[in-house]
Amino acid sequence: MRRLLTYSFEQAGDKPLYEYLYACIRDDILSGRLRAGEKLPSKRALARNLGVSTITVEGAYGQLTAEGYCQSAPRRGFFVTNVAPQEQVPPPLPPARQAVDRSTVRKEWLADFSANSVPAKLFPFDLWTRLLRKVVNEDADALLERSASFGVPLLRQAIAEHLHSFRGLTVQPEQIVIGAGTEYLYNLLVQFFGRDRRFCVENPGYDRIRQIYTASGADCVLADMDAQGVRPAELNRQKAQILHISPSHHFPTGIIMPVSRRYELLGWAAAAPDRYIIEDDYDSEFRLTGRPIPTMMGIDVSDRVIYMNTFSKSLTPTIRISYMVLPKELVAPFREKLGFYSCTVSNFEQYTLARFIQDGYFEKHINRMRNFYRRKRERLLALLKAPAAAGRLTIIEHGSGLHFLLRLALSESDAAFGAKLAAQGIRLRPLADYYEGSPEHCQHLFVLNYSGVTDDVLEDAVQRLLRCVE
């Protein structure tokens, strides 16, 4: 005798009736109430018994058939399939709360002199928000257009005008490529020049640059330096083709490359058709004494310098807007080879930054930040030159950028000194960390980045540092 199926739809709620009926029959099959091979009522009979439409039953049977809970036999009806439900295993209990291993927790430093950061109070949040709102109101159509691969023309024009007034560079907007961070632009250059080209970076230098080139598949070598910067003889010895340097304020030594060495390197680049120089001008806005150092691109007559800069130092690292200026002869080949890429910076940020620069706010912002860092630098230098520090340290700095070197009078290893500092909540990175190898002349030399250390802890941090110097 065929079983009569009876279900109440009072619990269906907002769920469609066919879906609720499907769930009821499915649960009966999984529970064994409906056995394998058992014939289900016809669609008309079940609809009449439940007081629903035939379409509702048809929808439920269709879903059951699609999921394999029953099968249709022509002219015979619907039959329950052999479904062997898995034994339900209760979910595992949450793990017992364990004591936190403090050795794995990121240390909160009183003063981290190893990294740069921009204080939140220096970012013009209100102004930026106001400009963004203005952009949305006035440039809504442009915001939703696909950005050109080199970046929106308005921002490239603004950067070209800024470079002319601040760095003395006369470039066309078409030469400028916008990207989300310099790391992205490094990758583009590797793709453009090819992985068979030999890239060369400074030793010592910012280790992430070498890591990015290597991770991109480039053949990357190191060139040793002297007091004037990279030695041209090193480039020939290493058979370098693309040289990446920061001549206006080398990181981490702080060297400012003299014009004579710059001309030597430009001569090296001009001597072969496959040689180029990437000029990394990463913190040119923060030369705190004297005039900004002229760029290498500005004195290059052979069109062999690729200029690169970022807004990470001047605005905030999280804004992720950088740019490079290509030599004129590379613009067309670069566009032909890599023009299929979309710009990696959102139109909202590009148009807002363009307004920020063109309306004169960027210049005012830079002046404000320069004054802020100048006061901080003067205070820090005064603390380090106080009588309590006499005989314990030597300051090596060149009046630019947001870092300088300290040579400390230590009777222990740099590693042991670093451990003592860490116990005091101070982080300071030795210059030797930026070298490939273990140069003896770097012993007891440390790189001091001061931008990320707040004013309220500066004096305490210096006192703790001096206490650790034996």
Short mmCIF file of C-alpha atoms in Angstrom, two decimals:
data_model
loop_
_atom_site.label_atom_id
_atom_site.label_comp_id
_atom_site.label_asym_id
_atom_site.label_seq_id
_atom_site.Cartn_x
_atom_site.Cartn_y
_atom_site.Cartn_z
CA MET A 1 0.00 0.00 0.00
CA ARG A 2 1.40 3.35 -1.05
CA ARG A 3 2.28 5.61 1.89
CA LEU A 4 0.42 8.87 2.23
CA LEU A 5 2.74 11.79 2.85
CA THR A 6 1.42 14.52 5.09
CA TYR A 7 3.33 17.72 5.93
CA SER A 8 2.32 20.97 7.60
CA PHE A 9 3.37 24.16 5.86
CA GLU A 10 3.00 26.31 8.97
CA GLN A 11 6.80 26.25 9.46
CA ALA A 12 7.58 27.20 5.85
CA GLY A 13 7.94 30.88 6.72
CA ASP A 14 9.18 32.93 3.77
CA LYS A 15 10.65 29.89 2.06
CA PRO A 16 9.00 28.94 -1.30
CA LEU A 17 6.48 26.09 -0.83
CA TYR A 18 8.23 23.78 -3.30
CA GLU A 19 11.52 24.28 -1.47
CA TYR A 20 9.94 23.53 1.91
CA LEU A 21 8.27 20.39 0.54
CA TYR A 22 11.54 19.26 -1.02
CA ALA A 23 13.27 19.64 2.37
CA CYS A 24 10.58 17.63 4.17
CA ILE A 25 10.78 14.70 1.73
CA ARG A 26 14.58 14.81 1.70
CA ASP A 27 14.70 14.63 5.51
CA ASP A 28 12.34 11.62 5.46
CA ILE A 29 14.62 9.88 2.97
CA LEU A 30 17.77 10.61 4.99
CA SER A 31 16.12 9.48 8.22
CA GLY A 32 14.96 6.16 6.66
CA ARG A 33 11.26 6.94 7.01
CA LEU A 34 11.14 6.68 3.23
CA ARG A 35 13.09 3.57 2.21
CA ALA A 36 15.09 2.92 -0.94
CA GLY A 37 12.85 1.72 -3.80
CA GLU A 38 9.68 3.07 -2.22
CA LYS A 39 7.35 4.77 -4.66
CA LEU A 40 6.38 8.36 -3.96
CA PRO A 41 2.78 9.56 -4.43
CA SER A 42 1.91 10.91 -7.83
CA LYS A 43 2.20 14.65 -8.23
CA ARG A 44 -1.58 15.10 -8.48
CA ALA A 45 -2.35 12.88 -5.46
CA LEU A 46 0.23 14.57 -3.24
CA ALA A 47 -0.90 18.03 -4.31
CA ARG A 48 -4.54 17.16 -3.54
CA ASN A 49 -3.59 15.67 -0.15
CA LEU A 50 -1.46 18.68 0.89
CA GLY A 51 -3.73 21.32 -0.57
CA VAL A 52 -1.03 22.81 -2.81
CA SER A 53 -0.65 23.20 -6.54
CA THR A 54 0.73 20.46 -8.79
CA ILE A 55 3.48 22.91 -9.79
CA THR A 56 4.65 23.01 -6.16
CA VAL A 57 4.98 19.21 -6.01
CA GLU A 58 6.58 19.14 -9.44
CA GLY A 59 9.21 21.63 -8.28
CA ALA A 60 9.97 19.59 -5.15
CA TYR A 61 10.23 16.30 -7.09
CA GLY A 62 12.39 17.99 -9.71
CA GLN A 63 14.88 19.20 -7.07
CA LEU A 64 14.94 15.77 -5.37
CA THR A 65 15.61 14.10 -8.71
CA ALA A 66 18.34 16.59 -9.61
CA GLU A 67 20.13 15.94 -6.32
CA GLY A 68 19.78 12.16 -6.59
CA TYR A 69 17.33 11.51 -3.75
CA CYS A 70 14.81 9.94 -6.11
CA GLN A 71 14.55 8.92 -9.74
CA SER A 72 11.81 9.06 -12.31
CA ALA A 73 10.65 5.93 -14.14
CA PRO A 74 8.64 6.69 -17.33
CA ARG A 75 4.90 5.99 -16.83
CA ARG A 76 5.58 4.53 -13.39
CA GLY A 77 6.31 7.56 -11.22
CA PHE A 78 9.04 8.58 -8.76
CA PHE A 79 11.02 6.16 -6.59
CA VAL A 80 13.34 6.76 -3.65
CA THR A 81 16.97 5.99 -4.49
CA ASN A 82 19.39 4.14 -2.27
CA VAL A 83 20.86 6.98 -0.23
CA ALA A 84 23.11 5.86 2.63
CA PRO A 85 23.38 8.91 4.88
CA GLN A 86 26.73 9.33 6.56
CA GLU A 87 26.80 9.09 10.29
CA GLN A 88 26.75 12.59 11.57
CA VAL A 89 29.81 13.42 13.61
CA PRO A 90 29.37 16.15 16.19
CA PRO A 91 31.52 19.20 15.47
CA PRO A 92 34.80 19.27 17.36
CA LEU A 93 34.85 21.22 20.56
CA PRO A 94 36.77 24.47 20.43
CA PRO A 95 40.32 24.09 21.68
CA ALA A 96 40.92 24.98 25.27
CA ARG A 97 42.24 28.46 25.79
CA GLN A 98 45.99 28.30 26.12
CA ALA A 99 48.46 30.74 27.55
CA VAL A 100 49.86 33.07 24.89
CA ASP A 101 53.48 32.46 23.98
CA ARG A 102 54.84 35.97 24.36
CA SER A 103 57.88 35.12 22.26
CA THR A 104 55.64 34.92 19.19
CA VAL A 105 53.87 38.25 19.82
CA ARG A 106 55.14 41.26 17.88
CA LYS A 107 57.16 43.42 20.24
CA GLU A 108 55.90 46.91 20.95
CA TRP A 109 58.95 49.15 20.89
CA LEU A 110 59.33 52.32 22.86
CA ALA A 111 61.34 53.64 19.92
CA ASP A 112 61.88 51.84 16.62
CA PHE A 113 64.78 53.57 14.87
CA SER A 114 64.88 50.93 12.12
CA ALA A 115 61.87 52.02 10.05
CA ASN A 116 60.28 55.16 8.67
CA SER A 117 56.64 56.07 9.13
CA VAL A 118 54.43 59.15 8.83
CA PRO A 119 52.64 60.36 12.00
CA ALA A 120 48.86 60.37 11.56
CA LYS A 121 48.69 64.01 12.65
CA LEU A 122 50.72 65.03 9.58
CA PHE A 123 48.34 63.56 7.03
CA PRO A 124 45.76 66.15 5.87
CA PHE A 125 42.69 63.96 6.36
CA ASP A 126 40.13 66.79 6.24
CA LEU A 127 41.61 68.35 3.14
CA TRP A 128 42.00 65.00 1.38
CA THR A 129 38.38 64.10 2.15
CA ARG A 130 37.18 67.48 0.90
CA LEU A 131 39.11 67.11 -2.36
CA LEU A 132 37.83 63.56 -2.84
CA ARG A 133 34.26 64.77 -2.38
CA LYS A 134 34.92 67.53 -4.93
CA VAL A 135 36.34 65.02 -7.38
CA VAL A 136 33.28 62.78 -6.99
CA ASN A 137 30.96 65.73 -7.63
CA GLU A 138 32.82 67.19 -10.59
CA ASP A 139 34.61 64.24 -12.24
CA ALA A 140 32.15 61.40 -11.68
CA ASP A 141 32.19 60.23 -15.31
CA ALA A 142 35.99 60.20 -15.47
CA LEU A 143 36.21 58.24 -12.22
CA LEU A 144 34.34 55.33 -13.78
CA GLU A 145 36.34 55.26 -16.99
CA ARG A 146 39.14 52.74 -17.43
CA SER A 147 42.40 54.43 -16.51
CA ALA A 148 45.09 54.68 -19.17
CA SER A 149 47.90 52.18 -18.63
CA PHE A 150 50.36 54.98 -17.73
CA GLY A 151 47.84 56.64 -15.37
CA VAL A 152 45.26 59.40 -15.80
CA PRO A 153 46.56 62.36 -17.84
CA LEU A 154 45.55 64.90 -15.17
CA LEU A 155 47.84 63.34 -12.55
CA ARG A 156 50.73 62.91 -14.98
CA GLN A 157 50.41 66.58 -15.96
CA ALA A 158 50.40 67.60 -12.28
CA ILE A 159 53.53 65.51 -11.59
CA ALA A 160 55.31 66.97 -14.62
CA GLU A 161 54.61 70.50 -13.35
CA HIS A 162 55.75 69.56 -9.84
CA LEU A 163 59.01 68.09 -11.15
CA HIS A 164 59.66 71.24 -13.16
CA SER A 165 59.14 73.59 -10.21
CA PHE A 166 60.71 71.46 -7.48
CA ARG A 167 63.39 69.37 -9.21
CA GLY A 168 64.14 71.48 -12.28
CA LEU A 169 63.16 68.66 -14.64
CA THR A 170 61.47 69.42 -17.93
CA VAL A 171 59.51 66.32 -18.89
CA GLN A 172 56.32 65.60 -20.77
CA PRO A 173 53.32 63.92 -19.10
CA GLU A 174 53.60 61.15 -21.71
CA GLN A 175 56.93 60.10 -20.18
CA ILE A 176 55.40 59.47 -16.74
CA VAL A 177 54.14 56.05 -15.62
CA ILE A 178 51.98 55.79 -12.47
CA GLY A 179 51.99 52.61 -10.40
CA ALA A 180 50.94 51.24 -7.01
CA GLY A 181 54.31 51.38 -5.28
CA THR A 182 57.85 51.36 -6.59
CA GLU A 183 57.95 47.55 -6.28
CA TYR A 184 55.35 47.32 -9.05
CA LEU A 185 57.38 49.70 -11.24
CA TYR A 186 60.56 47.64 -10.67
CA ASN A 187 58.68 44.60 -11.94
CA LEU A 188 57.56 46.51 -15.04
CA LEU A 189 61.16 47.48 -15.79
CA VAL A 190 62.32 43.88 -15.52
CA GLN A 191 59.59 42.83 -17.95
CA PHE A 192 60.43 45.68 -20.30
CA PHE A 193 64.21 45.23 -20.43
CA GLY A 194 64.03 41.44 -20.19
CA ARG A 195 65.30 38.93 -17.69
CA ASP A 196 68.46 38.43 -19.72
CA ARG A 197 69.62 41.95 -18.80
CA ARG A 198 71.92 42.27 -15.80
CA PHE A 199 70.58 44.61 -13.13
CA CYS A 200 72.99 46.06 -10.59
CA VAL A 201 72.22 47.54 -7.17
CA GLU A 202 74.37 49.27 -4.57
CA ASN A 203 76.22 47.41 -1.82
CA PRO A 204 75.27 48.43 0.82
CA GLY A 205 71.72 49.27 -0.11
CA TYR A 206 68.04 48.85 0.57
CA ASP A 207 67.86 45.06 0.60
CA ARG A 208 64.25 44.92 -0.62
CA ILE A 209 65.27 46.33 -4.02
CA ARG A 210 67.59 43.40 -4.67
CA GLN A 211 64.97 40.97 -3.37
CA ILE A 212 62.33 42.35 -5.76
CA TYR A 213 64.61 42.18 -8.80
CA THR A 214 65.63 38.64 -7.91
CA ALA A 215 62.03 37.55 -7.27
CA SER A 216 61.10 39.01 -10.68
CA GLY A 217 63.58 36.67 -12.32
CA ALA A 218 66.18 39.33 -13.12
CA ASP A 219 69.89 38.64 -13.10
CA CYS A 220 70.83 40.93 -10.21
CA VAL A 221 74.37 41.67 -8.99
CA LEU A 222 75.88 44.00 -6.39
CA ALA A 223 78.36 46.82 -6.92
CA ASP A 224 80.61 47.94 -4.08
CA MET A 225 80.84 51.62 -3.21
CA ASP A 226 83.40 54.14 -2.04
CA ALA A 227 82.90 57.51 -0.37
CA GLN A 228 81.46 58.95 -3.63
CA GLY A 229 79.04 56.16 -4.46
CA VAL A 230 79.13 53.22 -6.86
CA ARG A 231 82.54 52.71 -8.46
CA PRO A 232 82.40 52.61 -12.28
CA ALA A 233 85.09 49.91 -12.30
CA GLU A 234 82.69 47.70 -10.34
CA LEU A 235 80.06 48.05 -13.07
CA ASN A 236 82.50 46.90 -15.72
CA ARG A 237 83.73 44.04 -13.55
CA GLN A 238 80.15 42.87 -12.94
CA LYS A 239 79.19 43.40 -16.61
CA ALA A 240 76.19 45.43 -15.44
CA GLN A 241 73.64 46.82 -17.89
CA ILE A 242 70.93 48.42 -15.72
CA LEU A 243 72.18 50.34 -12.66
CA HIS A 244 69.81 51.21 -9.79
CA ILE A 245 71.13 53.99 -7.52
CA SER A 246 69.95 56.70 -5.11
CA PRO A 247 72.53 59.46 -5.79
CA SER A 248 70.92 62.39 -3.96
CA HIS A 249 70.80 60.65 -0.60
CA HIS A 250 72.04 57.11 -0.52
CA PHE A 251 70.35 54.62 1.75
CA PRO A 252 71.66 53.67 4.24
CA THR A 253 75.02 55.50 4.27
CA GLY A 254 73.58 58.97 3.53
CA ILE A 255 76.19 59.64 0.82
CA ILE A 256 75.42 62.45 -1.63
CA MET A 257 77.04 61.54 -4.92
CA PRO A 258 79.27 64.38 -6.22
CA VAL A 259 78.72 65.67 -9.72
CA SER A 260 82.03 64.23 -10.93
CA ARG A 261 80.94 60.68 -10.09
CA ARG A 262 77.54 61.33 -11.64
CA TYR A 263 79.16 62.27 -14.93
CA GLU A 264 81.35 59.16 -14.72
CA LEU A 265 78.29 56.97 -14.39
CA LEU A 266 76.45 58.80 -17.16
CA GLY A 267 79.50 58.20 -19.33
CA TRP A 268 79.38 54.50 -18.46
CA ALA A 269 75.70 54.36 -19.48
CA ALA A 270 76.30 56.19 -22.76
CA ALA A 271 79.17 53.87 -23.74
CA ALA A 272 76.86 50.98 -24.74
CA PRO A 273 73.35 50.97 -26.25
CA ASP A 274 71.91 48.54 -23.69
CA ARG A 275 72.88 50.49 -20.55
CA TYR A 276 70.50 52.57 -18.42
CA ILE A 277 70.48 54.14 -14.95
CA ILE A 278 67.46 54.02 -12.63
CA GLU A 279 67.65 57.12 -10.43
CA ASP A 280 65.78 56.46 -7.21
CA ASP A 281 64.95 59.89 -5.74
CA TYR A 282 63.01 58.40 -2.82
CA ASP A 283 63.29 61.22 -0.22
CA SER A 284 64.41 64.29 -2.17
CA GLU A 285 61.67 66.39 -0.53
CA PHE A 286 63.42 66.11 2.82
CA ARG A 287 66.77 67.73 2.26
CA LEU A 288 66.69 69.80 5.44
CA THR A 289 69.70 72.08 4.81
CA GLY A 290 70.55 73.93 1.61
CA ARG A 291 68.98 73.52 -1.81
CA PRO A 292 67.73 70.19 -3.20
CA ILE A 293 70.46 68.19 -4.96
CA PRO A 294 69.96 68.33 -8.77
CA THR A 295 68.87 65.09 -10.41
CA MET A 296 70.99 62.94 -12.70
CA MET A 297 68.20 62.99 -15.28
CA GLY A 298 68.52 66.78 -15.35
CA ILE A 299 72.14 66.61 -16.53
CA ASP A 300 71.77 63.55 -18.75
CA VAL A 301 72.28 64.41 -22.42
CA SER A 302 72.20 60.82 -23.68
CA ASP A 303 68.65 59.98 -22.54
CA ARG A 304 69.82 57.07 -20.39
CA VAL A 305 68.28 57.88 -16.99
CA ILE A 306 64.94 56.58 -15.70
CA TYR A 307 63.79 58.81 -12.85
CA MET A 308 61.73 57.23 -10.06
CA ASN A 309 59.96 58.67 -7.01
CA THR A 310 57.10 57.94 -4.64
CA PHE A 311 54.50 59.72 -2.53
CA SER A 312 54.99 57.15 0.24
CA LYS A 313 57.50 59.31 2.12
CA SER A 314 55.74 62.63 1.61
CA LEU A 315 52.11 61.55 2.18
CA THR A 316 51.89 58.08 3.72
CA PRO A 317 53.29 54.62 2.84
CA THR A 318 49.74 53.25 2.63
CA ILE A 319 48.68 55.52 -0.23
CA ARG A 320 50.81 53.38 -2.58
CA ILE A 321 51.28 55.88 -5.42
CA SER A 322 54.66 55.98 -7.14
CA TYR A 323 55.83 57.07 -10.56
CA MET A 324 58.73 56.88 -12.96
CA VAL A 325 59.82 59.13 -15.80
CA LEU A 326 61.01 57.29 -18.90
CA PRO A 327 63.59 58.69 -21.32
CA LYS A 328 61.80 59.96 -24.42
CA GLU A 329 63.23 57.22 -26.61
CA LEU A 330 61.75 54.51 -24.37
CA VAL A 331 58.17 55.83 -24.22
CA ALA A 332 56.93 54.26 -27.46
CA PRO A 333 58.67 50.88 -26.97
CA PHE A 334 57.45 50.70 -23.38
CA ARG A 335 53.87 51.42 -24.40
CA GLU A 336 54.04 48.91 -27.23
CA LYS A 337 55.36 46.13 -24.99
CA LEU A 338 53.49 46.77 -21.72
CA GLY A 339 50.64 49.10 -22.66
CA PHE A 340 48.14 46.27 -22.22
CA TYR A 341 48.46 46.61 -18.42
CA SER A 342 45.82 48.63 -16.60
CA CYS A 343 47.05 51.24 -14.16
CA THR A 344 47.17 49.73 -10.66
CA VAL A 345 46.13 52.93 -8.83
CA SER A 346 42.42 53.69 -8.52
CA ASN A 347 41.03 56.67 -10.40
CA PHE A 348 39.65 58.06 -7.12
CA GLU A 349 43.16 58.38 -5.67
CA GLN A 350 44.72 59.60 -8.91
CA TYR A 351 42.25 62.44 -9.45
CA THR A 352 42.35 63.44 -5.77
CA LEU A 353 46.16 63.54 -5.77
CA ALA A 354 46.14 65.54 -9.01
CA ARG A 355 43.92 68.19 -7.36
CA PHE A 356 46.11 68.09 -4.25
CA ILE A 357 49.18 68.93 -6.33
CA GLN A 358 47.65 71.39 -8.80
CA ASP A 359 45.87 73.46 -6.15
CA GLY A 360 49.16 74.02 -4.31
CA TYR A 361 48.34 71.85 -1.29
CA PHE A 362 51.17 69.39 -1.90
CA GLU A 363 53.82 72.12 -1.73
CA LYS A 364 52.33 73.47 1.51
CA HIS A 365 52.17 69.94 2.90
CA ILE A 366 55.84 69.29 2.06
CA ASN A 367 56.88 72.56 3.72
CA ARG A 368 54.92 71.64 6.83
CA MET A 369 56.48 68.16 6.99
CA ARG A 370 59.96 69.53 6.32
CA ASN A 371 59.62 71.95 9.22
CA PHE A 372 58.30 69.16 11.45
CA TYR A 373 61.20 66.84 10.63
CA ARG A 374 63.74 69.65 10.87
CA ARG A 375 62.64 70.40 14.44
CA LYS A 376 62.69 66.72 15.33
CA ARG A 377 66.13 66.24 13.79
CA GLU A 378 67.56 69.28 15.62
CA ARG A 379 66.15 68.07 18.93
CA LEU A 380 67.49 64.55 18.38
CA LEU A 381 70.94 65.83 17.42
CA ALA A 382 70.99 68.08 20.50
CA LEU A 383 70.21 65.08 22.71
CA LEU A 384 72.94 63.02 21.06
CA LYS A 385 75.45 65.86 21.46
CA ALA A 386 74.66 66.47 25.12
CA PRO A 387 77.50 66.13 27.66
CA ALA A 388 76.16 62.74 28.77
CA ALA A 389 76.90 61.40 25.27
CA ALA A 390 80.48 62.70 25.08
CA GLY A 391 82.91 59.99 24.04
CA ARG A 392 80.16 57.46 23.49
CA LEU A 393 79.16 58.18 19.91
CA THR A 394 79.98 59.96 16.65
CA ILE A 395 77.25 61.34 14.40
CA ILE A 396 77.66 60.91 10.64
CA GLU A 397 75.03 62.87 8.72
CA HIS A 398 74.72 64.95 5.56
CA GLY A 399 71.81 67.27 6.30
CA SER A 400 69.23 65.44 4.22
CA GLY A 401 66.71 62.68 4.49
CA LEU A 402 65.16 61.11 7.55
CA HIS A 403 68.08 59.00 8.73
CA PHE A 404 71.77 59.28 9.61
CA LEU A 405 74.54 57.07 11.01
CA LEU A 406 75.83 56.63 14.54
CA ARG A 407 79.23 55.18 15.35
CA LEU A 408 79.08 53.91 18.93
CA ALA A 409 81.99 53.31 21.28
CA LEU A 410 81.24 49.68 22.10
CA SER A 411 83.32 47.04 23.81
CA GLU A 412 80.96 44.26 22.74
CA SER A 413 79.60 42.90 19.46
CA ASP A 414 76.86 44.70 17.58
CA ALA A 415 74.58 41.71 18.15
CA ALA A 416 75.10 41.79 21.91
CA PHE A 417 74.49 45.54 21.94
CA GLY A 418 71.31 45.06 19.90
CA ALA A 419 70.03 42.57 22.47
CA LYS A 420 70.66 45.07 25.29
CA LEU A 421 68.81 47.76 23.35
CA ALA A 422 65.87 45.43 22.70
CA ALA A 423 65.58 44.79 26.42
CA GLN A 424 65.21 48.56 26.82
CA GLY A 425 62.52 48.73 24.13
CA ILE A 426 64.84 50.30 21.55
CA ARG A 427 65.36 48.96 18.04
CA LEU A 428 68.42 50.04 16.06
CA ARG A 429 69.74 48.28 12.97
CA PRO A 430 73.51 47.98 12.31
CA LEU A 431 74.85 49.23 8.98
CA ALA A 432 76.40 45.81 8.36
CA ASP A 433 72.88 44.39 7.90
CA TYR A 434 72.62 46.28 4.62
CA TYR A 435 75.80 44.78 3.19
CA GLU A 436 76.20 41.53 1.36
CA GLY A 437 78.95 39.92 3.37
CA SER A 438 80.48 41.04 6.67
CA PRO A 439 82.48 44.25 6.15
CA GLU A 440 84.81 44.95 9.06
CA HIS A 441 84.75 48.73 8.59
CA CYS A 442 81.02 48.76 9.52
CA GLN A 443 81.63 47.54 13.03
CA HIS A 444 79.68 49.58 15.62
CA LEU A 445 77.99 51.69 12.92
CA PHE A 446 74.21 51.94 13.16
CA VAL A 447 71.48 53.43 10.96
CA LEU A 448 69.14 55.73 12.86
CA ASN A 449 65.74 56.41 11.23
CA TYR A 450 63.92 58.98 13.32
CA SER A 451 60.69 59.75 11.46
CA GLY A 452 58.65 57.06 13.21
CA VAL A 453 59.70 57.88 16.78
CA THR A 454 57.22 60.16 18.53
CA ASP A 455 58.38 63.37 20.19
CA ASP A 456 57.16 62.37 23.63
CA VAL A 457 59.55 59.39 23.88
CA LEU A 458 62.56 60.85 22.07
CA GLU A 459 64.46 61.98 25.17
CA ASP A 460 63.74 58.76 27.07
CA ALA A 461 64.83 56.70 24.05
CA VAL A 462 68.17 58.52 23.77
CA GLN A 463 68.83 58.11 27.50
CA ARG A 464 68.16 54.38 27.29
CA LEU A 465 70.41 54.10 24.26
CA LEU A 466 73.27 55.88 26.04
CA ARG A 467 72.87 53.67 29.10
CA CYS A 468 73.51 50.64 26.89
CA VAL A 469 76.79 52.07 25.52
CA GLU A 470 79.63 50.92 27.72
#
